[in-house]
Coordinates of C-alpha atoms in Angstrom, one line a residue:
Chain A
X1 CA 41.5 134.6 130.1
X2 CA 44.6 136.8 130.2
X3 CA 47.8 136.2 128.3
X4 CA 50.2 137.4 130.9
X5 CA 53.2 135.2 131.5
X6 CA 52.7 135.1 135.3
X7 CA 50.1 132.4 135.3
X8 CA 52.6 129.6 136.0
X9 CA 55.2 130.3 138.6
X10 CA 58.6 128.6 137.8
X11 CA 58.8 125.3 139.6
X12 CA 55.0 124.7 139.6
X13 CA 55.4 121.5 137.5
X14 CA 58.8 120.4 138.8
X15 CA 58.4 116.6 138.7
X16 CA 57.6 114.8 142.0
X17 CA 56.2 111.5 140.8
X18 CA 55.0 108.6 142.9
X19 CA 52.0 106.5 143.6
X20 CA 49.4 107.6 146.2
X21 CA 48.9 105.5 149.3
X22 CA 46.9 102.4 148.5
X23 CA 44.3 103.1 151.1
X24 CA 43.7 106.6 149.7
X25 CA 43.4 105.3 146.2
X26 CA 41.0 102.5 147.2
X27 CA 38.8 104.9 149.2
X28 CA 38.7 107.6 146.5
X29 CA 37.9 105.1 143.8
X30 CA 35.2 103.2 145.8
X31 CA 33.6 106.4 147.0
X32 CA 33.3 107.8 143.5
X33 CA 32.0 104.5 142.1
X34 CA 29.4 104.4 144.9
X35 CA 28.3 108.0 144.5
X36 CA 28.0 107.6 140.7
X37 CA 25.7 104.6 141.2
X38 CA 23.6 106.2 143.8
X39 CA 22.8 109.3 141.7
X40 CA 22.1 107.5 138.5
X41 CA 18.4 107.5 138.0
X42 CA 18.1 104.4 135.9
X43 CA 20.3 102.5 138.4
X44 CA 18.1 103.5 141.3
X45 CA 15.0 102.4 139.4
X46 CA 16.6 99.0 138.8
X47 CA 18.3 98.4 142.1
X48 CA 15.8 99.9 144.5
X49 CA 12.4 101.0 143.1
X50 CA 11.6 97.7 141.2
X51 CA 12.6 95.5 144.1
X52 CA 10.6 97.8 146.5
X53 CA 7.5 97.6 144.3
X54 CA 7.8 93.9 144.0
X55 CA 8.3 93.5 147.8
X56 CA 5.2 95.5 148.6
X57 CA 3.1 94.1 145.8
X58 CA 3.9 90.5 146.4
X59 CA 3.6 90.7 150.2
X60 CA 0.1 92.2 149.9
X61 CA -1.3 90.4 146.9
X62 CA -1.6 86.6 146.4
X63 CA -0.3 86.3 142.9
X64 CA 2.7 84.0 143.1
X65 CA 2.9 80.2 143.1
X66 CA 4.7 80.1 146.4
X67 CA 4.4 76.3 146.9
X68 CA 3.6 75.3 150.5
X69 CA 3.7 78.4 152.6
X70 CA 2.9 76.4 155.7
X71 CA 2.7 78.7 158.7
X72 CA 5.0 81.3 156.9
X73 CA 3.6 84.7 156.2
X74 CA 3.8 85.9 152.6
X75 CA 6.3 88.7 153.5
X76 CA 8.6 86.1 155.1
X77 CA 8.6 84.1 151.9
X78 CA 9.0 87.1 149.6
X79 CA 11.7 89.2 151.4
X80 CA 14.7 86.8 150.9
X81 CA 13.8 86.5 147.3
X82 CA 13.6 90.3 146.8
X83 CA 17.0 90.6 148.5
X84 CA 18.4 88.1 146.0
X85 CA 16.8 90.2 143.2
X86 CA 18.3 93.4 144.6
X87 CA 21.8 91.8 144.6
X88 CA 21.3 90.6 141.0
X89 CA 20.1 94.0 139.9
X90 CA 22.9 96.1 141.3
X91 CA 25.9 93.7 141.3
X92 CA 25.2 92.1 137.9
X93 CA 22.9 94.2 135.7
X94 CA 23.8 97.6 137.0
X95 CA 27.5 96.8 137.2
X96 CA 27.6 95.3 133.7
X97 CA 25.8 98.3 132.1
X98 CA 27.9 100.9 134.0
X99 CA 31.1 99.0 133.0
X100 CA 30.1 98.8 129.4
X101 CA 29.5 102.6 129.2
X102 CA 32.6 103.4 131.3
X103 CA 34.7 101.5 128.8
X104 CA 33.0 103.4 125.9
X105 CA 33.9 106.7 127.6
X106 CA 37.5 105.6 128.1
X107 CA 37.5 105.7 131.9
X108 CA 39.2 102.3 132.3
X109 CA 42.0 103.5 130.1
X110 CA 42.2 106.8 131.9
X111 CA 42.5 105.1 135.3
X112 CA 44.9 102.5 134.0
X113 CA 47.2 105.3 133.0
X114 CA 47.4 106.4 136.6
X115 CA 49.3 104.7 139.4
X116 CA 46.1 102.8 140.3
X117 CA 47.1 99.1 140.0
X118 CA 44.7 96.8 138.1
X119 CA 43.7 94.9 141.3
X120 CA 42.7 98.2 143.0
X121 CA 40.6 99.1 140.0
X122 CA 38.6 95.9 140.6
X123 CA 38.7 96.3 144.3
X124 CA 37.2 99.8 144.1
X125 CA 34.3 98.5 142.1
X126 CA 33.7 95.6 144.5
X127 CA 33.7 97.8 147.5
X128 CA 31.2 100.1 145.8
X129 CA 29.0 97.1 144.9
X130 CA 29.1 95.9 148.5
X131 CA 28.2 99.3 149.8
X132 CA 25.3 99.6 147.4
X133 CA 24.0 96.1 148.4
X134 CA 24.3 97.0 152.1
X135 CA 22.1 100.1 151.4
X136 CA 19.6 98.1 149.4
X137 CA 19.4 95.5 152.2
X138 CA 18.9 98.2 154.7
X139 CA 16.0 99.9 152.8
X140 CA 14.3 96.7 151.8
X141 CA 14.7 95.3 155.3
X142 CA 13.1 98.3 156.9
X143 CA 10.2 98.2 154.4
X144 CA 9.8 94.5 154.9
X145 CA 9.8 94.9 158.7
X146 CA 7.0 97.5 158.3
X147 CA 5.1 94.9 156.3
X148 CA 5.4 92.4 159.2
X149 CA 8.6 90.6 158.2
X150 CA 10.1 88.5 161.1
X151 CA 13.4 87.0 160.0
X152 CA 15.1 84.3 162.0
X153 CA 17.6 86.0 164.3
X154 CA 19.9 83.1 164.1
X155 CA 20.1 83.3 160.4
X156 CA 21.0 87.1 160.0
X157 CA 24.7 86.4 160.1
X158 CA 24.3 83.7 157.5
X159 CA 22.3 86.1 155.4
X160 CA 25.1 88.7 155.5
X161 CA 27.6 86.0 154.4
X162 CA 25.3 85.0 151.5
X163 CA 24.8 88.6 150.5
X164 CA 28.5 89.2 150.4
X165 CA 29.2 85.9 148.4
X166 CA 26.2 86.7 146.2
X167 CA 27.5 90.2 145.5
X168 CA 31.0 88.8 144.6
X169 CA 29.4 86.2 142.4
X170 CA 27.0 88.4 140.5
X171 CA 29.7 91.2 140.5
X172 CA 32.2 88.9 138.7
X173 CA 29.5 87.9 136.2
X174 CA 28.6 91.6 135.7
X175 CA 32.3 92.4 135.0
X176 CA 32.6 89.4 132.7
X177 CA 29.6 90.7 130.6
X178 CA 30.3 94.4 130.9
X179 CA 34.0 94.1 130.1
X180 CA 33.7 92.0 127.0
X181 CA 31.0 93.4 124.7
X182 CA 30.0 96.7 123.2
X183 CA 28.0 99.0 125.5
X184 CA 24.7 98.5 123.6
X185 CA 25.1 94.8 123.6
X186 CA 25.8 94.8 127.3
X187 CA 22.7 96.9 127.9
X188 CA 20.5 94.5 126.0
X189 CA 22.0 91.3 127.4
X190 CA 22.2 92.5 131.0
X191 CA 18.5 93.4 131.0
X192 CA 17.4 90.1 129.2
X193 CA 19.4 88.0 131.7
X194 CA 17.9 89.9 134.6
X195 CA 14.4 89.3 133.3
X196 CA 14.9 85.7 132.6
X197 CA 16.6 84.9 135.9
X198 CA 13.9 86.9 137.7
X199 CA 11.1 84.8 136.2
X200 CA 12.7 81.4 135.6
X201 CA 16.0 81.6 137.6
X202 CA 14.6 80.7 141.0
X203 CA 13.9 84.2 142.3
X204 CA 10.2 84.9 141.9
X205 CA 9.3 81.2 141.6
X206 CA 10.6 78.7 144.1
X207 CA 12.5 75.8 142.4
X208 CA 10.0 73.3 143.7
X209 CA 7.3 75.3 141.8
X210 CA 9.1 74.7 138.5
X211 CA 8.5 71.5 136.4
X212 CA 10.8 68.5 136.4
X213 CA 14.5 68.8 135.8
X214 CA 14.2 72.7 135.7
X215 CA 14.0 72.7 139.5
X216 CA 17.4 70.9 139.8
X217 CA 19.0 73.2 137.4
X218 CA 17.7 76.4 138.9
X219 CA 19.3 75.8 142.3
X220 CA 22.6 75.6 140.5
X221 CA 22.2 79.1 139.0
X222 CA 23.5 82.0 141.0
X223 CA 20.0 83.5 141.2
X224 CA 18.4 80.3 142.5
X225 CA 21.3 79.5 144.9
X226 CA 21.2 83.0 146.4
X227 CA 17.4 83.1 146.7
X228 CA 17.2 79.6 148.3
X229 CA 20.2 80.3 150.5
X230 CA 18.7 83.5 151.8
X231 CA 15.4 81.8 152.3
X232 CA 17.0 79.1 154.4
X233 CA 18.9 81.6 156.4
X234 CA 16.2 84.1 157.1
X235 CA 13.2 81.8 157.3
X236 CA 14.8 78.7 158.9
X237 CA 17.9 80.1 160.5
X238 CA 20.1 77.6 158.7
X239 CA 23.1 78.0 156.4
X240 CA 22.8 76.3 153.1
X241 CA 26.4 75.4 152.3
X242 CA 25.4 74.1 148.9
X243 CA 24.2 77.6 148.0
X244 CA 27.5 79.2 149.3
X245 CA 29.5 76.7 147.3
X246 CA 27.5 77.3 144.1
X247 CA 27.9 81.1 144.4
X248 CA 31.6 80.8 145.1
X249 CA 32.0 78.5 142.1
X250 CA 30.3 81.0 139.8
X251 CA 32.4 83.8 141.3
X252 CA 35.7 82.0 140.6
X253 CA 34.7 80.8 137.1
X254 CA 33.5 84.3 136.1
X255 CA 36.5 86.1 137.6
X256 CA 38.9 83.7 135.9
X257 CA 37.3 84.2 132.5
X258 CA 36.9 87.9 133.0
X259 CA 40.7 88.4 133.5
X260 CA 41.1 87.0 130.0
X261 CA 38.2 88.8 128.2
X262 CA 38.0 92.2 129.8
X263 CA 39.0 95.0 127.5
X264 CA 39.8 98.5 128.5
X265 CA 37.9 100.2 125.7
Chain B
X1 CA 64.7 105.1 142.8
X2 CA 61.5 105.9 144.8
X3 CA 60.8 109.4 145.9
X4 CA 61.5 110.1 149.5
X5 CA 58.5 110.7 151.7
X6 CA 57.7 114.3 152.0
X7 CA 54.7 116.1 153.2
X8 CA 52.1 116.9 150.6
X9 CA 52.9 119.8 148.4
X10 CA 56.6 119.9 149.3
X11 CA 59.1 118.8 146.8
X12 CA 62.0 116.6 147.6
X13 CA 65.2 118.6 146.9
X14 CA 66.5 116.1 144.5
X15 CA 63.2 115.5 142.7
X16 CA 64.9 116.0 139.4
X17 CA 67.5 113.3 139.8
X18 CA 65.1 110.4 140.4
X19 CA 66.2 108.9 137.1
X20 CA 69.8 108.2 136.2
X21 CA 70.8 110.9 133.7
X22 CA 71.8 108.2 131.3
X23 CA 68.2 107.0 130.6
X24 CA 66.5 108.6 127.7
X25 CA 62.9 109.8 128.2
X26 CA 61.9 107.5 125.3
X27 CA 64.1 105.2 123.3
X28 CA 62.5 103.0 120.6
X29 CA 64.3 100.7 118.3
X30 CA 62.8 98.8 115.4
X31 CA 59.2 99.0 116.8
X32 CA 56.7 96.9 114.8
X33 CA 53.0 96.8 115.7
X34 CA 50.4 95.0 113.6
X35 CA 46.6 94.9 113.9
X36 CA 45.4 91.9 111.9
X37 CA 46.6 92.4 108.4
X38 CA 47.4 96.1 109.0
X39 CA 50.9 97.1 110.0
X40 CA 50.4 100.3 112.0
X41 CA 54.1 100.8 113.0
X42 CA 56.8 99.4 110.8
X43 CA 60.3 99.5 112.2
X44 CA 60.1 102.9 114.0
X45 CA 63.2 104.2 115.7
X46 CA 63.1 107.2 118.0
X47 CA 65.3 108.7 120.7
X48 CA 64.0 111.4 123.0
X49 CA 66.3 112.8 125.6
X50 CA 64.9 113.9 129.0
X51 CA 63.7 117.5 129.5
X52 CA 62.8 118.3 125.9
X53 CA 59.5 118.8 124.2
X54 CA 59.2 116.5 121.2
X55 CA 56.4 116.9 118.7
X56 CA 55.4 113.9 116.6
X57 CA 53.8 114.9 113.3
X58 CA 52.3 112.7 110.7
X59 CA 49.2 112.2 108.6
X60 CA 46.2 110.3 110.0
X61 CA 47.0 106.6 110.2
X62 CA 50.8 107.2 110.2
X63 CA 51.2 105.2 113.5
X64 CA 51.5 108.1 116.0
X65 CA 48.8 107.0 118.4
X66 CA 49.9 103.4 118.2
X67 CA 53.5 104.4 119.0
X68 CA 52.4 106.5 122.0
X69 CA 50.1 103.7 123.3
X70 CA 53.0 101.3 123.1
X71 CA 55.1 103.7 125.2
X72 CA 52.3 104.0 127.7
X73 CA 52.1 100.2 128.1
X74 CA 48.6 99.9 126.6
X75 CA 49.8 97.9 123.6
X76 CA 52.5 95.3 123.4
X77 CA 55.0 95.6 120.5
X78 CA 55.2 92.8 118.0
X79 CA 58.9 93.4 117.5
X80 CA 61.5 95.9 118.6
X81 CA 62.4 97.3 122.0
X82 CA 60.8 100.2 123.8
X83 CA 62.3 101.9 126.9
X84 CA 60.5 104.7 128.7
X85 CA 62.6 106.3 131.4
X86 CA 64.8 103.2 131.1
X87 CA 61.9 100.9 131.8
X88 CA 60.0 98.4 129.6
X89 CA 56.4 99.8 129.5
X90 CA 54.9 96.4 129.0
X91 CA 56.8 94.6 131.8
X92 CA 57.5 97.4 134.3
X93 CA 54.0 99.0 134.1
X94 CA 53.7 99.3 137.9
X95 CA 57.0 101.1 138.2
X96 CA 56.4 103.3 135.2
X97 CA 52.8 104.4 135.6
X98 CA 53.4 106.7 138.6
X99 CA 56.2 108.5 136.8
X100 CA 54.3 109.4 133.6
X101 CA 51.3 111.5 132.7
X102 CA 49.0 110.4 130.0
X103 CA 46.4 112.3 128.0
X104 CA 44.8 109.7 125.7
X105 CA 43.2 110.8 122.4
X106 CA 39.5 111.7 123.2
X107 CA 40.1 111.9 126.9
X108 CA 38.5 109.4 129.2
X109 CA 36.1 109.8 132.2
X110 CA 33.0 108.3 133.6
X111 CA 30.0 109.7 131.6
X112 CA 28.3 111.0 134.7
X113 CA 31.3 112.2 136.7
X114 CA 31.7 115.9 137.5
X115 CA 34.9 117.5 136.3
X116 CA 36.3 118.1 139.7
X117 CA 35.4 114.6 141.0
X118 CA 37.3 113.0 138.1
X119 CA 40.4 115.2 138.6
X120 CA 40.4 114.5 142.4
X121 CA 40.2 110.8 141.8
X122 CA 43.3 110.9 139.5
X123 CA 45.0 113.2 142.0
X124 CA 44.4 110.7 144.8
X125 CA 46.4 108.2 142.8
X126 CA 49.6 110.4 143.1
X127 CA 52.0 110.9 145.9
X128 CA 52.4 114.6 145.6
X129 CA 49.6 115.9 143.4
X130 CA 49.1 119.5 142.3
X131 CA 46.1 121.2 143.9
X132 CA 43.1 120.0 141.7
X133 CA 41.1 123.2 142.4
X134 CA 44.0 125.4 141.2
X135 CA 44.6 123.3 138.1
X136 CA 40.9 123.5 137.2
X137 CA 41.0 127.3 137.7
X138 CA 44.1 127.9 135.5
X139 CA 42.7 125.7 132.8
X140 CA 39.5 127.8 132.7
X141 CA 37.4 125.0 134.1
X142 CA 36.4 126.7 137.3
X143 CA 32.8 127.3 136.1
X144 CA 32.5 123.6 135.0
X145 CA 33.6 121.9 138.2
X146 CA 30.2 120.4 138.9
X147 CA 29.3 119.8 135.2
X148 CA 29.0 116.1 134.3
X149 CA 31.7 115.0 131.9
X150 CA 29.3 114.2 129.0
X151 CA 27.9 117.7 129.1
X152 CA 31.4 119.4 128.9
X153 CA 32.2 120.8 125.5
X154 CA 34.9 119.1 123.4
X155 CA 37.5 121.7 124.4
X156 CA 36.6 121.4 128.1
X157 CA 36.9 117.7 128.0
X158 CA 40.3 118.1 126.4
X159 CA 41.4 120.5 129.1
X160 CA 40.1 118.2 131.9
X161 CA 42.0 115.3 130.3
X162 CA 45.1 117.5 130.2
X163 CA 44.7 118.3 133.9
X164 CA 44.4 114.5 134.6
X165 CA 47.7 114.0 132.8
X166 CA 49.5 116.7 134.8
X167 CA 48.0 116.5 138.3
X168 CA 50.4 113.8 139.5
X169 CA 53.6 115.9 138.8
X170 CA 55.0 113.4 136.3
X171 CA 58.5 113.4 134.9
X172 CA 57.3 112.6 131.4
X173 CA 53.9 113.3 129.8
X174 CA 52.4 111.8 126.7
X175 CA 49.9 114.1 125.1
X176 CA 48.0 112.7 122.1
X177 CA 46.6 115.7 120.1
X178 CA 46.3 117.9 123.2
X179 CA 44.8 120.9 121.5
X180 CA 42.4 119.2 119.1
X181 CA 38.9 120.6 119.5
X182 CA 40.1 123.7 121.4
X183 CA 39.2 127.2 120.5
X184 CA 42.2 129.6 119.9
X185 CA 42.2 131.1 123.4
X186 CA 42.3 127.6 125.0
X187 CA 45.0 126.6 122.6
X188 CA 47.2 129.6 123.5
X189 CA 46.7 128.8 127.2
X190 CA 47.7 125.2 126.7
X191 CA 50.8 126.3 124.7
X192 CA 51.7 128.6 127.6
X193 CA 51.3 125.7 130.0
X194 CA 53.4 123.3 127.8
X195 CA 56.1 126.0 127.9
X196 CA 56.0 126.1 131.7
X197 CA 56.2 122.3 131.9
X198 CA 59.3 122.3 129.7
X199 CA 60.9 125.1 131.7
X200 CA 60.3 123.1 134.9
X201 CA 62.1 120.1 133.5
X202 CA 59.2 117.9 132.5
X203 CA 59.8 115.9 129.3
X204 CA 56.8 116.3 126.9
X205 CA 56.0 114.1 124.0
X206 CA 53.0 115.3 122.0
X207 CA 51.4 114.4 118.8
X208 CA 49.8 117.1 116.7
X209 CA 48.4 118.1 113.3
X210 CA 49.2 121.8 114.0
X211 CA 52.4 122.9 112.4
X212 CA 52.3 126.1 114.4
X213 CA 52.2 124.1 117.6
X214 CA 55.2 122.1 116.6
X215 CA 57.1 125.1 115.2
X216 CA 56.6 127.3 118.3
X217 CA 56.9 124.7 121.1
X218 CA 59.0 121.8 120.1
X219 CA 62.7 121.4 120.7
X220 CA 62.6 118.5 118.3
X221 CA 60.2 117.3 115.7
X222 CA 59.7 113.8 114.4
X223 CA 57.7 113.3 111.2
X224 CA 56.2 109.8 111.0
X225 CA 54.6 108.3 107.9
X226 CA 53.5 104.7 107.1
X227 CA 54.7 103.6 110.6
X228 CA 58.3 104.8 110.4
X229 CA 60.2 108.0 111.1
X230 CA 60.9 109.9 107.9
X231 CA 62.5 113.0 109.3
X232 CA 63.7 114.2 112.6
X233 CA 65.4 117.4 113.9
X234 CA 64.7 120.8 115.4
X235 CA 62.1 122.8 113.5
X236 CA 65.0 125.1 112.4
X237 CA 67.1 122.3 111.1
X238 CA 64.2 120.7 109.2
X239 CA 63.2 123.9 107.5
X240 CA 66.8 124.8 106.8
X241 CA 67.4 121.7 104.7
X242 CA 67.2 122.6 101.1
X243 CA 67.3 126.3 102.1
X244 CA 68.2 127.2 98.6
X245 CA 64.7 126.4 97.6
X246 CA 63.5 129.7 99.0
X247 CA 60.0 130.7 98.3
X248 CA 57.7 133.7 98.1
X249 CA 54.3 133.5 99.9
X250 CA 51.5 135.9 99.6
X251 CA 47.8 136.2 100.2
X252 CA 45.2 137.4 97.8
X253 CA 41.6 136.6 96.8
X254 CA 41.2 132.9 96.2
X255 CA 41.0 131.4 92.7
X256 CA 43.6 133.4 90.8
X257 CA 44.8 131.6 87.7
X258 CA 48.2 130.3 88.9
X259 CA 49.0 129.1 85.4
X260 CA 49.0 132.7 84.1
X261 CA 51.4 133.8 86.9
X262 CA 53.7 130.9 86.2
X263 CA 53.8 131.9 82.5
X264 CA 54.8 135.5 83.6
X265 CA 57.8 134.2 85.5
X266 CA 61.0 132.8 84.0
X267 CA 61.3 129.0 83.3
X268 CA 61.5 126.7 86.3
X269 CA 59.3 128.4 88.9
X270 CA 56.4 126.6 90.6
X271 CA 53.2 128.5 91.5
X272 CA 50.6 127.0 93.8
X273 CA 47.6 128.0 95.7
X274 CA 48.3 125.9 98.9
X275 CA 45.1 126.8 100.5
X276 CA 42.3 129.1 99.4
X277 CA 43.9 132.6 99.1
X278 CA 47.4 131.5 100.1
X279 CA 49.9 131.4 97.2
X280 CA 53.4 130.1 97.0
X281 CA 56.0 130.7 94.4
X282 CA 58.9 128.2 94.7
X283 CA 62.3 128.8 93.1
X284 CA 65.1 131.2 93.3
X285 CA 63.4 134.4 94.6
X286 CA 65.3 137.5 93.5
X287 CA 64.1 141.1 93.4
X288 CA 63.1 140.6 89.8
X289 CA 60.7 137.8 90.7
X290 CA 59.1 139.8 93.5
X291 CA 58.6 142.6 91.1
X292 CA 57.0 140.3 88.5
X293 CA 54.6 138.8 91.1
X294 CA 53.4 142.1 92.4
X295 CA 53.0 143.7 89.0
X296 CA 51.1 140.6 87.8
X297 CA 48.8 140.9 90.8
X298 CA 48.3 144.6 89.9
X299 CA 47.3 143.6 86.4
X300 CA 44.7 141.2 87.9
X301 CA 43.5 144.1 90.0
X302 CA 44.3 142.5 93.4
X303 CA 46.7 143.5 96.1
X304 CA 49.2 140.9 97.2
X305 CA 49.0 140.9 101.0
X306 CA 51.4 139.5 103.6
X307 CA 54.1 139.2 101.0
X308 CA 56.9 137.1 102.5
X309 CA 60.1 135.8 101.1
X310 CA 61.9 133.1 103.0
X311 CA 62.7 129.5 103.4
X312 CA 60.0 126.9 103.7
X313 CA 58.0 126.6 106.8
X314 CA 57.4 123.3 108.6
X315 CA 54.1 122.7 106.9
X316 CA 55.8 122.9 103.5
X317 CA 58.5 120.4 104.7
X318 CA 55.7 118.2 106.1
X319 CA 53.7 118.2 102.9
X320 CA 56.7 117.6 100.8
X321 CA 57.7 114.6 102.8
X322 CA 54.3 113.0 103.3
X323 CA 52.7 114.0 100.0
X324 CA 50.0 116.5 99.3
X325 CA 47.3 114.0 98.5
X326 CA 44.5 113.5 101.0
X327 CA 44.7 110.1 102.5
X328 CA 41.6 108.0 102.7

């Protein structure tokens, strides 16, 4: 470093304030959020490697109480559930943990101090979550196809709708958790919830395989609703409106609560 | 009052008159902010005209950061009014944010983000940003462009945070302890940059613990203690008050018995070792007193170095006003 006075030409910092175009702000924010997620090793493990391992393992091995498979192949039964798991992993657990640590590192405060409006701050994260889910669905879909998955063509559009609503629903829950507690508490809770919903929330075990009243409760959970909805779409080619309504309900409730509880730091 | 649309990098001719000249950069009246049972700011008044560099000094816990965060719109006042560029920071956030630059204490970035990515995101939020690559280069971060934030040194994180505050070409910047954790070279660089900001008509409000920073840079200094302003004025004016209380300063080996020196001087002089090896003799300093001090030093077998007679410096004023005791 030199100490000459010529480093800053007069007029360099002459004020020219103003907010950037909204499209540019949204694009820049969403792109950075996506890229941070995709190069984070633990996130990839959670959002891609574990679902992939379960997809391959459960399609090839007979370990799950699937209920009546009928004429369905195992991979047809497993894939919609793994897609639901992938959404929960990235939009909820990954999102919550990232948000918890982003708050710890002061990034929300840093970005709130720019011209980025609060709604864009949320929108950027949502777009990033949707991009990540799209990539997950693509990779898992290709691997499932290699394993012999044959989804109902009529239900693909319904499945996309469910993936979007599911991402918004789990994303809102992830923001609710990640925005309210200390980073360590978020880390612990987000993983516990993931594990509990995976085992008992209607993802790995079909609701009808669960005893008694549990089956009725599980379809009202976002995990159960998304898994059942995706199953109906991809295996039967039908749209389960109940599942869409359940997911939308969770999304609205979590978003409403999160606007009150989310803290910048 | 919005800026006319210009191509990137070109300034509108009247960029400097976006705000009516009547609006102060910051105007605070009777600000009160409480956190539970603690009153962090207690009836603070402050007026900062546009285009100056104002340094806010005060012991830890005096209410500096709280005041700055109220101005930035992060905290809502419990009482009093706050106007920043004529706007209410709590109510007019959306209008104010694009016009100010903020460097929060301790920075702020994604843990895994690379330095350049972070600055480019903040730049994307501004209408006419400075070139991020240039800004990284002048701040000595060229070699750390691709380094993740959490692996930057404390001083590098501070410089990145400063770059984020400046990249949007704001009219007014709030810098909360901008040079803390920086090595002396980086500090000099930042001081030079702050001088350039001021010369270009940017209003700068900074908090600091460094008296030298305030003394060399600031047009105006505000000393805050217990949540209120206890002194305000230019560094010159503040040190000129009680100018009759001249003093003699010198350096020598630490641990000299100041009591012996005081006894060697006439009645009414105060002798203190203000920091190890730095001695101050307060009172009317005449040639006789200087002679007494130097010959006393000679008797002790030490050389009085950097002997200086003059009025108090800002640090002395600060310690006098805020007390010499370490606050818990």
